[in-house]
Coordinates of C-alpha atoms in Angstrom, one line a residue:
E1 CA 2.7 -14.5 -11.4
E2 CA 4.2 -13.3 -8.2
A3 CA 4.9 -9.7 -7.8
P4 CA 8.6 -8.9 -7.6
P5 CA 9.8 -8.1 -4.0
R6 CA 9.7 -4.5 -3.2
R7 CA 13.2 -2.9 -3.0
R8 CA 14.0 -1.4 0.4
P9 CA 14.5 2.3 0.0
D10 CA 18.1 3.4 0.7
S11 CA 18.7 4.9 4.1
R12 CA 20.6 8.2 4.6
P13 CA 24.2 7.7 5.6
L14 CA 25.3 8.1 9.2
V15 CA 27.3 11.3 8.9
P16 CA 24.5 13.4 7.1
S17 CA 22.0 12.0 9.5
M18 CA 24.0 13.2 12.5
L19 CA 24.7 16.6 11.0
G20 CA 21.1 17.0 9.9
V21 CA 19.9 16.4 13.5
L22 CA 22.3 19.1 14.7
Q23 CA 20.8 21.6 12.2
N24 CA 17.5 21.4 14.0
P25 CA 17.8 24.6 16.3
A26 CA 15.3 23.1 18.9
F27 CA 17.5 19.9 19.2
S28 CA 20.9 21.6 19.2
A29 CA 19.8 24.0 21.9
L30 CA 18.9 21.1 24.2
L31 CA 21.8 18.8 23.4
P32 CA 24.2 20.4 26.0
A33 CA 21.4 20.3 28.6
W34 CA 20.9 16.5 28.0
A35 CA 24.7 16.0 28.2
A36 CA 24.7 18.0 31.5
D37 CA 21.8 15.8 32.8
A38 CA 23.8 12.7 31.9
I39 CA 26.9 13.9 33.7
S40 CA 24.9 14.9 36.9
S41 CA 23.2 11.5 36.9
S42 CA 26.4 9.6 36.3
I43 CA 28.2 11.4 39.1
F44 CA 25.5 10.6 41.5
M45 CA 25.0 7.0 40.4
A46 CA 28.8 6.4 40.7
L47 CA 29.0 7.7 44.2
C48 CA 25.6 7.2 45.9
S49 CA 26.8 4.0 47.5
F50 CA 30.0 5.6 48.8
L51 CA 27.9 8.5 50.2
I52 CA 26.1 6.1 52.5
M53 CA 29.1 4.0 53.2
Y54 CA 31.7 6.7 54.0
V55 CA 29.8 9.9 54.7
V56 CA 26.9 8.5 56.7
A57 CA 29.0 5.5 57.8
P58 CA 26.3 3.5 59.7
E59 CA 29.0 0.9 60.8
Y60 CA 30.7 3.6 62.8
Q61 CA 27.6 4.9 64.8
T62 CA 28.1 5.5 68.4
A63 CA 25.6 5.8 71.2
E64 CA 26.3 9.5 71.3
D65 CA 25.7 10.5 67.7
S66 CA 23.4 7.7 66.5
P67 CA 19.7 8.8 66.1
L68 CA 18.7 5.2 67.1
G69 CA 21.0 5.2 70.2
I70 CA 23.1 2.2 69.1
D71 CA 26.8 1.6 69.3
C72 CA 28.0 -0.4 66.2
K73 CA 31.5 -1.1 67.8
E74 CA 33.3 0.3 64.7
G75 CA 31.6 -2.1 62.4
R76 CA 31.9 -5.3 64.5
R77 CA 28.1 -5.3 64.9
A78 CA 27.6 -5.0 61.1
I79 CA 29.1 -8.5 60.4
S80 CA 26.2 -10.9 59.8
T81 CA 28.0 -13.8 61.5
S82 CA 28.6 -11.9 64.7
P83 CA 26.5 -12.8 67.7
H84 CA 25.9 -9.1 68.3
Y85 CA 24.8 -8.4 64.7
D86 CA 22.5 -5.4 64.2
Q87 CA 21.1 -4.8 60.8
R88 CA 20.8 -1.1 61.6
C89 CA 24.7 -1.0 61.5
S90 CA 24.9 -2.2 57.9
N91 CA 25.4 0.3 55.1
M92 CA 24.0 -2.1 52.5
N93 CA 20.7 -2.2 54.5
L94 CA 20.6 1.6 54.7
L95 CA 21.4 1.9 51.0
G96 CA 18.6 -0.5 50.1
I97 CA 16.1 1.4 52.3
C98 CA 17.2 4.7 50.7
V99 CA 16.8 3.4 47.2
G100 CA 13.5 1.9 48.1
S101 CA 12.2 5.2 49.5
A102 CA 13.3 7.0 46.3
L103 CA 11.4 4.5 44.2
V104 CA 8.3 4.7 46.4
A105 CA 8.4 8.5 46.2
A106 CA 8.7 8.3 42.4
V107 CA 5.7 6.0 42.2
V108 CA 3.5 8.0 44.5
T109 CA 4.2 11.4 42.8
T110 CA 3.8 10.2 39.2
P111 CA 0.1 11.1 39.2
L112 CA 0.9 14.5 40.5
W113 CA 3.3 15.1 37.7
L114 CA 0.7 14.0 35.2
L115 CA -1.9 16.3 36.8
G116 CA 0.6 19.2 36.7
T117 CA 1.3 18.5 33.0
R118 CA -2.4 18.8 32.1
K119 CA -2.9 21.9 34.1
F120 CA 0.3 23.8 33.5
G121 CA 1.8 22.4 30.3
K122 CA 4.6 19.9 29.8
V123 CA 7.2 22.5 29.2
R124 CA 6.7 24.2 32.5
M125 CA 6.6 20.9 34.4
W126 CA 9.6 19.7 32.5
L127 CA 11.5 22.8 33.7
L128 CA 10.3 22.2 37.2
W129 CA 11.6 18.6 37.0
S130 CA 15.0 19.8 36.1
L131 CA 15.1 22.5 38.8
L132 CA 14.0 20.0 41.4
M133 CA 16.6 17.6 40.3
A134 CA 19.3 20.2 41.1
A135 CA 17.8 21.2 44.4
T136 CA 17.4 17.7 45.8
N137 CA 21.0 17.0 44.8
Y138 CA 22.2 19.9 46.9
L139 CA 20.6 18.4 49.9
F140 CA 23.4 15.8 50.1
L141 CA 25.8 18.4 51.1
L142 CA 24.0 18.3 54.5
L143 CA 24.8 14.7 55.3
H144 CA 27.2 13.8 58.0
K145 CA 28.3 10.8 60.2
S146 CA 25.3 8.8 61.5
S147 CA 22.6 11.0 59.8
L148 CA 20.6 7.9 58.9
I149 CA 17.2 9.7 59.0
S150 CA 18.4 12.6 57.0
A151 CA 19.8 10.3 54.3
L152 CA 16.5 8.4 54.1
V153 CA 14.5 11.7 53.8
F154 CA 16.9 13.2 51.2
C155 CA 16.8 10.1 49.1
A156 CA 12.9 10.1 49.2
L157 CA 12.9 13.7 48.1
N158 CA 15.4 12.9 45.3
G159 CA 13.0 10.3 44.0
I160 CA 10.3 12.9 43.5
P161 CA 11.9 14.3 40.3
L162 CA 12.7 10.8 39.1
A163 CA 8.9 10.4 38.4
A164 CA 9.0 13.1 35.8
K165 CA 11.7 11.7 33.4
F166 CA 8.9 10.8 31.0
L167 CA 8.6 14.5 30.2
A168 CA 12.0 14.4 28.3
D169 CA 10.5 12.0 25.8
A170 CA 7.4 14.3 25.3
I171 CA 9.7 17.2 24.6
L172 CA 11.7 15.1 22.1
A173 CA 8.5 14.3 20.3
D174 CA 7.9 18.0 19.7
I175 CA 11.5 18.4 18.4
I176 CA 11.0 15.5 15.9
D177 CA 7.7 17.2 14.7
Y178 CA 9.7 20.5 14.1
D179 CA 12.2 18.4 12.2
E180 CA 9.4 17.3 10.0
F181 CA 8.4 20.9 9.5
L182 CA 12.1 21.7 8.4
T183 CA 12.7 18.6 6.2
G184 CA 9.3 17.1 5.4
T185 CA 10.3 13.7 6.7
R186 CA 10.1 11.9 10.0
N187 CA 13.5 11.0 11.5
E188 CA 12.5 9.4 14.9
A189 CA 15.3 6.9 14.7
A190 CA 18.1 9.4 14.3
Y191 CA 16.9 11.7 17.0
T192 CA 16.4 8.8 19.5
M193 CA 19.8 7.4 18.7
F194 CA 21.6 10.7 19.0
K195 CA 19.8 11.8 22.2
S196 CA 20.8 8.4 23.9
F197 CA 24.2 8.2 22.3
L198 CA 25.8 11.4 23.2
P199 CA 24.8 11.4 26.9
K200 CA 26.3 7.9 27.1
V201 CA 29.6 9.2 25.7
V202 CA 29.9 11.9 28.3
A203 CA 28.6 9.6 31.1
I204 CA 31.7 7.3 30.8
P205 CA 34.2 10.0 32.1
A206 CA 31.6 11.3 34.4
S207 CA 31.3 7.9 36.1
A208 CA 35.0 7.1 36.2
L209 CA 36.6 10.4 37.1
P210 CA 34.9 10.7 40.5
L211 CA 36.2 7.4 41.6
S212 CA 39.7 8.4 40.5
I213 CA 39.4 11.7 42.5
M214 CA 38.2 9.8 45.6
N215 CA 41.2 7.5 45.2
A216 CA 43.6 10.4 44.8
C217 CA 42.2 11.9 48.0
G218 CA 43.4 8.9 50.0
H219 CA 40.7 6.3 49.8
V220 CA 41.2 3.4 52.2
P221 CA 39.8 0.2 50.6
P222 CA 37.7 -2.2 52.7
V223 CA 39.3 -5.0 54.6
N224 CA 37.7 -8.4 54.4
G225 CA 34.6 -6.7 53.1
M226 CA 34.4 -4.3 56.1
P227 CA 34.3 -0.5 55.0
Q228 CA 37.1 1.4 56.7
W229 CA 36.9 4.8 58.3
Q230 CA 37.9 7.3 55.6
P231 CA 40.1 10.5 55.9
E232 CA 38.3 13.8 55.9
A233 CA 39.4 14.5 52.4
V234 CA 37.7 11.4 51.0
R235 CA 34.4 12.1 52.9
W236 CA 34.3 15.7 51.7
S237 CA 35.3 14.8 48.1
V238 CA 32.2 12.4 48.0
K239 CA 29.9 15.1 49.5
I240 CA 31.1 17.8 47.2
L241 CA 30.9 15.6 44.0
C242 CA 27.6 14.0 44.9
G243 CA 25.9 17.3 46.2
L244 CA 27.6 20.4 44.9
V245 CA 29.1 19.3 41.6
S246 CA 26.1 17.1 40.6
G247 CA 23.6 19.7 41.7
S248 CA 25.4 22.5 39.9
V249 CA 25.6 20.5 36.7
A250 CA 21.9 19.8 36.9
L251 CA 21.3 23.5 37.6
L252 CA 23.2 24.4 34.4
A253 CA 21.1 21.9 32.5
W254 CA 17.9 23.7 33.8
W255 CA 19.3 27.1 32.8
I256 CA 20.0 25.8 29.3
K257 CA 16.5 24.3 29.0
T258 CA 15.0 27.7 29.7
K259 CA 16.2 28.7 26.2
Y260 CA 14.1 26.0 24.5
P261 CA 12.4 27.6 21.6
L262 CA 9.2 25.4 21.4
S263 CA 8.0 26.7 24.7
T264 CA 4.2 27.3 24.3
D265 CA 1.2 25.3 23.1
E266 CA 0.6 28.0 20.4
I267 CA 4.0 27.4 18.8
V268 CA 3.4 23.7 18.7
Q269 CA -0.1 24.3 17.2
K270 CA 1.5 26.5 14.5
M271 CA 4.1 23.9 13.8
G272 CA 1.3 21.3 13.1
E273 CA -0.4 23.8 10.7
G274 CA 2.9 24.4 9.0
I275 CA 3.5 20.7 8.4
A276 CA 0.1 20.3 6.9
L277 CA 0.9 23.2 4.4
H278 CA 4.3 21.7 3.6
K279 CA 2.6 18.4 2.7
Q280 CA 0.5 20.4 0.2
G281 CA 3.7 21.8 -1.3
Q282 CA 3.0 25.3 0.1
P283 CA 5.3 27.6 2.1
A284 CA 4.5 28.0 5.8
A285 CA 5.4 30.6 8.5
D286 CA 8.1 29.3 11.0
P287 CA 6.4 28.9 14.4
I288 CA 9.4 30.3 16.2
S289 CA 10.3 33.4 14.1
G290 CA 7.3 33.9 11.7
H291 CA 9.7 33.7 8.7
E292 CA 8.1 32.1 5.7
Y293 CA 9.8 28.8 4.9
Q294 CA 9.6 26.5 1.9
I295 CA 10.9 22.9 2.0
V296 CA 13.1 21.8 -0.8
M297 CA 12.5 18.1 -1.5
F298 CA 14.9 15.7 -3.3
T299 CA 14.0 12.5 -5.1
P300 CA 15.8 9.2 -4.2
E301 CA 17.7 9.5 -7.5
E302 CA 18.9 12.9 -6.6
N303 CA 20.0 11.8 -3.1
R304 CA 22.0 8.9 -4.6
A305 CA 23.4 11.3 -7.4
G306 CA 25.2 13.5 -4.9
V307 CA 22.9 15.1 -2.3
W308 CA 23.9 12.7 0.4
W309 CA 27.5 13.0 -0.4
L310 CA 27.3 16.8 -0.3
D311 CA 25.5 16.6 3.0
H312 CA 28.7 15.2 4.6
F313 CA 30.0 18.7 4.3
P314 CA 27.6 21.4 5.7
G315 CA 27.8 25.2 5.0
M316 CA 27.5 27.4 2.0
A317 CA 31.2 27.6 1.2
V318 CA 31.3 24.0 -0.1
I319 CA 28.3 24.6 -2.4
D320 CA 29.8 27.8 -3.7
A321 CA 33.0 25.8 -4.5
F322 CA 31.0 23.2 -6.4
C323 CA 29.1 25.8 -8.3
G324 CA 32.5 27.0 -9.8
D325 CA 34.7 23.9 -10.4
P326 CA 33.2 20.6 -9.1
T327 CA 36.2 18.5 -9.7
M328 CA 38.6 20.9 -7.9
A329 CA 36.2 21.3 -5.0
A330 CA 36.0 17.5 -4.6
Q331 CA 39.8 17.3 -4.7
V332 CA 40.1 19.9 -2.0
L333 CA 37.5 18.1 0.2
K334 CA 39.2 14.8 -0.3
G335 CA 42.6 16.2 0.6
S336 CA 41.3 18.0 3.7
S337 CA 39.4 14.9 4.9
A338 CA 42.5 12.8 4.4
K339 CA 44.5 15.1 6.6
Q340 CA 41.8 15.1 9.3
T341 CA 41.7 11.3 9.3
V342 CA 45.4 11.1 9.6
M343 CA 45.5 13.6 12.5
A344 CA 42.6 11.8 14.3
S345 CA 44.4 8.4 13.8
T346 CA 47.6 9.9 15.2
V347 CA 45.8 11.1 18.3
M348 CA 44.2 7.7 18.7
V349 CA 47.4 5.8 18.4
L350 CA 49.1 8.2 20.9
A351 CA 46.1 7.8 23.3
I352 CA 46.3 4.0 23.0
G353 CA 50.0 4.2 23.8
G354 CA 49.5 6.5 26.7
F355 CA 46.8 4.2 28.1
A356 CA 49.0 1.2 27.8
A357 CA 51.9 3.0 29.4
S358 CA 49.8 4.5 32.3
T359 CA 48.1 1.3 33.4
Q360 CA 50.7 0.9 36.1
L361 CA 49.5 4.2 37.6
L362 CA 46.3 2.6 38.6
Q363 CA 48.3 1.2 41.7
T364 CA 49.0 4.8 42.8
K365 CA 46.6 7.0 44.6
Q366 CA 48.0 10.3 43.2
W367 CA 47.9 9.5 39.5
S368 CA 45.2 6.8 39.2
F369 CA 43.1 9.2 37.2
V370 CA 45.5 9.3 34.3
P371 CA 44.6 6.0 32.7
T372 CA 40.9 7.0 33.0
L373 CA 41.6 10.2 31.0
M374 CA 43.6 8.3 28.5
A375 CA 40.8 5.7 28.0
V376 CA 38.4 8.6 27.5
I377 CA 40.6 10.1 24.8
V378 CA 41.0 6.8 23.1
G379 CA 37.2 6.6 22.8
V380 CA 36.7 10.1 21.6
S381 CA 39.5 9.9 19.0
T382 CA 38.2 6.6 17.7
M383 CA 34.9 8.3 17.0
C384 CA 36.7 11.1 15.2
V385 CA 38.6 8.7 13.1
G386 CA 35.4 7.0 12.0
F387 CA 33.7 10.4 11.3
C388 CA 36.7 11.7 9.3
F389 CA 37.1 8.5 7.3
L390 CA 33.4 8.5 6.3
R391 CA 33.8 12.0 5.1
W392 CA 36.9 11.1 3.1
K393 CA 34.9 8.3 1.4
A394 CA 32.1 10.8 0.6
A395 CA 34.6 13.2 -0.9
G396 CA 35.9 10.3 -3.1
K397 CA 32.4 9.6 -4.3
L398 CA 32.0 13.3 -5.3
L399 CA 35.3 13.2 -7.1
E400 CA 34.3 10.0 -9.0
S401 CA 31.0 11.5 -10.1
P402 CA 30.6 15.2 -9.5
P403 CA 26.9 16.3 -9.2
S404 CA 25.3 18.2 -11.9
T405 CA 25.1 22.0 -11.8
E406 CA 21.2 21.8 -11.5
L407 CA 21.5 19.5 -8.5
V408 CA 24.2 21.7 -6.8
E409 CA 21.9 24.8 -7.4
K410 CA 19.1 22.9 -5.7
V411 CA 21.2 22.0 -2.7
R412 CA 22.2 25.6 -2.6
S413 CA 18.6 26.7 -2.5
Q414 CA 17.9 24.3 0.3
R415 CA 20.9 25.5 2.5
Q416 CA 20.2 29.1 1.8
G417 CA 16.6 28.7 3.0
M418 CA 17.8 27.1 6.2
Q419 CA 20.4 29.7 6.8
D420 CA 17.8 32.4 6.3
L421 CA 15.5 30.7 8.8
I422 CA 18.2 30.5 11.4
E423 CA 19.1 34.1 10.9
A424 CA 15.4 35.0 11.2
Q425 CA 15.2 33.1 14.5
R426 CA 18.3 34.9 15.8
L427 CA 16.8 38.3 15.0
A428 CA 13.5 37.3 16.5
K429 CA 15.3 36.3 19.7
A430 CA 17.3 39.5 19.8
A431 CA 14.2 41.6 19.2
K432 CA 12.4 39.7 22.0
S433 CA 15.3 40.3 24.4
G434 CA 15.5 43.9 23.4
G435 CA 11.8 44.3 23.9
A436 CA 11.9 42.8 27.3
A437 CA 14.9 45.1 28.2
K438 CA 12.9 48.1 26.8
D439 CA 9.9 47.2 28.9
Q440 CA 12.1 46.9 32.0
E441 CA 13.6 50.3 31.3
E442 CA 10.2 51.9 30.7
G443 CA 9.0 50.3 34.0
E444 CA 12.0 51.7 35.9
E445 CA 11.4 55.1 34.4
T446 CA 7.8 54.9 35.3
N447 CA 8.6 54.0 38.9
E448 CA 11.2 56.9 39.1
Q449 CA 8.6 59.3 37.8
K450 CA 6.0 58.1 40.4
E451 CA 8.6 58.5 43.2
E452 CA 9.5 62.0 42.0
E453 CA 5.8 62.9 42.0
V454 CA 5.2 61.5 45.4
A455 CA 8.3 63.4 46.7
T456 CA 7.1 66.6 45.1
E457 CA 3.6 66.2 46.6
E458 CA 5.1 65.6 50.0
L459 CA 7.2 68.8 49.8
R460 CA 4.2 70.8 48.7
S461 CA 2.2 69.5 51.6
A462 CA 4.9 70.3 54.0
A463 CA 5.4 73.7 52.6
A464 CA 1.6 74.4 52.8
E465 CA 1.6 73.2 56.5
G466 CA 4.5 75.5 57.3
A467 CA 2.9 78.5 55.7
S468 CA -0.3 78.0 57.7
V469 CA 1.5 77.7 61.1
A470 CA 4.4 80.1 60.9
P471 CA 3.8 83.8 61.4
P472 CA 4.7 86.1 58.5
P473 CA 8.3 87.5 58.8
V474 CA 8.7 91.2 59.6
F475 CA 11.3 93.1 57.6
G476 CA 12.9 96.4 58.7
G477 CA 13.4 99.4 56.4
D478 CA 13.9 99.1 52.8
T479 CA 16.9 96.8 53.0
G480 CA 14.8 93.7 53.3
A481 CA 16.7 92.5 56.4
P482 CA 14.7 91.0 59.3
A483 CA 13.9 93.5 62.1
S484 CA 15.8 93.2 65.3
S485 CA 14.0 91.6 68.2
S486 CA 15.8 93.9 70.8
G487 CA 14.1 97.0 72.1

């Protein structure tokens, strides 16, 4: 007799998976940083070709400003069919060389990043990578017309941090391990999906808006494939967006990453020990705060009986309502979810109408960014509609089959434990910041005391020297007044 096929275990619904990922403090702390990284990279990738084409403008080199001493005759020598063709006048050739130099620099420096990771730790090298990404982007502000060699050098320097992008995956692995400490399960798929999905969402407007800004500044399109000389506003907009804006957003990402809680090897080691204790059913100390934490596990039957539907609505207020009157609580959730779905659908319909009505503005330079904004709003509102609709369906499931009181109490225990853990981490962070500030104040007080002691010692030395050199004063009479020097 053949064994019956094994039933595939039910997977957690999409909305609880997303909300559960956001409850991981290590992941939620880095999500804005990853979004900022995506914005910075998207801005640069959207404008890097225009940076070479319009800012460096190799087609418009002259004998006076060219580092190679060539005159490109306002682009006529960049035409491949011209008898006077010179490949040094082509922006495509320069762009290819710059990209190649960045890739070569990335390949050459990869072993150095690996060596630094082994010596200084992956978190420190990961922060260094983020800081170098911002610093090398700022270099593009220094480019100007005919600066071919500078463009080549800056692109090569920009390739150095590209070699260290593997460190982001190493950090994500630690975050997934910490989620296992919190939940007792591995959720690699949810974290990988969420980390790659959200940056793509923010990358869409980050790629489109710079092009709209460049167009609004008076971009002159190519004629017969020949790049035209651009107004000063266009050239500066490309430099500012590619250098200043992209670099500043990358610098913001670096600053956010400095708040990453799993920052030392000791914390990672404690996390592994805590996971082992949780697998044995024992509580373990949180590696970030030291707070004792116990996992609350649910059986597949409990998940299907209402845990997953309750997980569509985070927070303690929802659980408190279900502890009182489950039917009334489910009706309230279904009504509020329906209102949210209607509101999101209204915004989506208005955005679609606005996009359709604004497509004609693509032909104008001043308002060509409006259709781009409307398209972004359409995408975001569509996501909100799906999110609210799934929550409405979950509320309907809770109304059809309210969870038992015992199950609600178990969910309450789980959420209370997570809330206590987050509060303990907040207090530990505040205590750490207060301790650092106190140490700084004590150090300043010690320095002030040392300065006062040095000043007092100098005054004493000066007084002693004056007493040994100056003659003793002579006083006249009993009045204590100095005696007159006259005869």
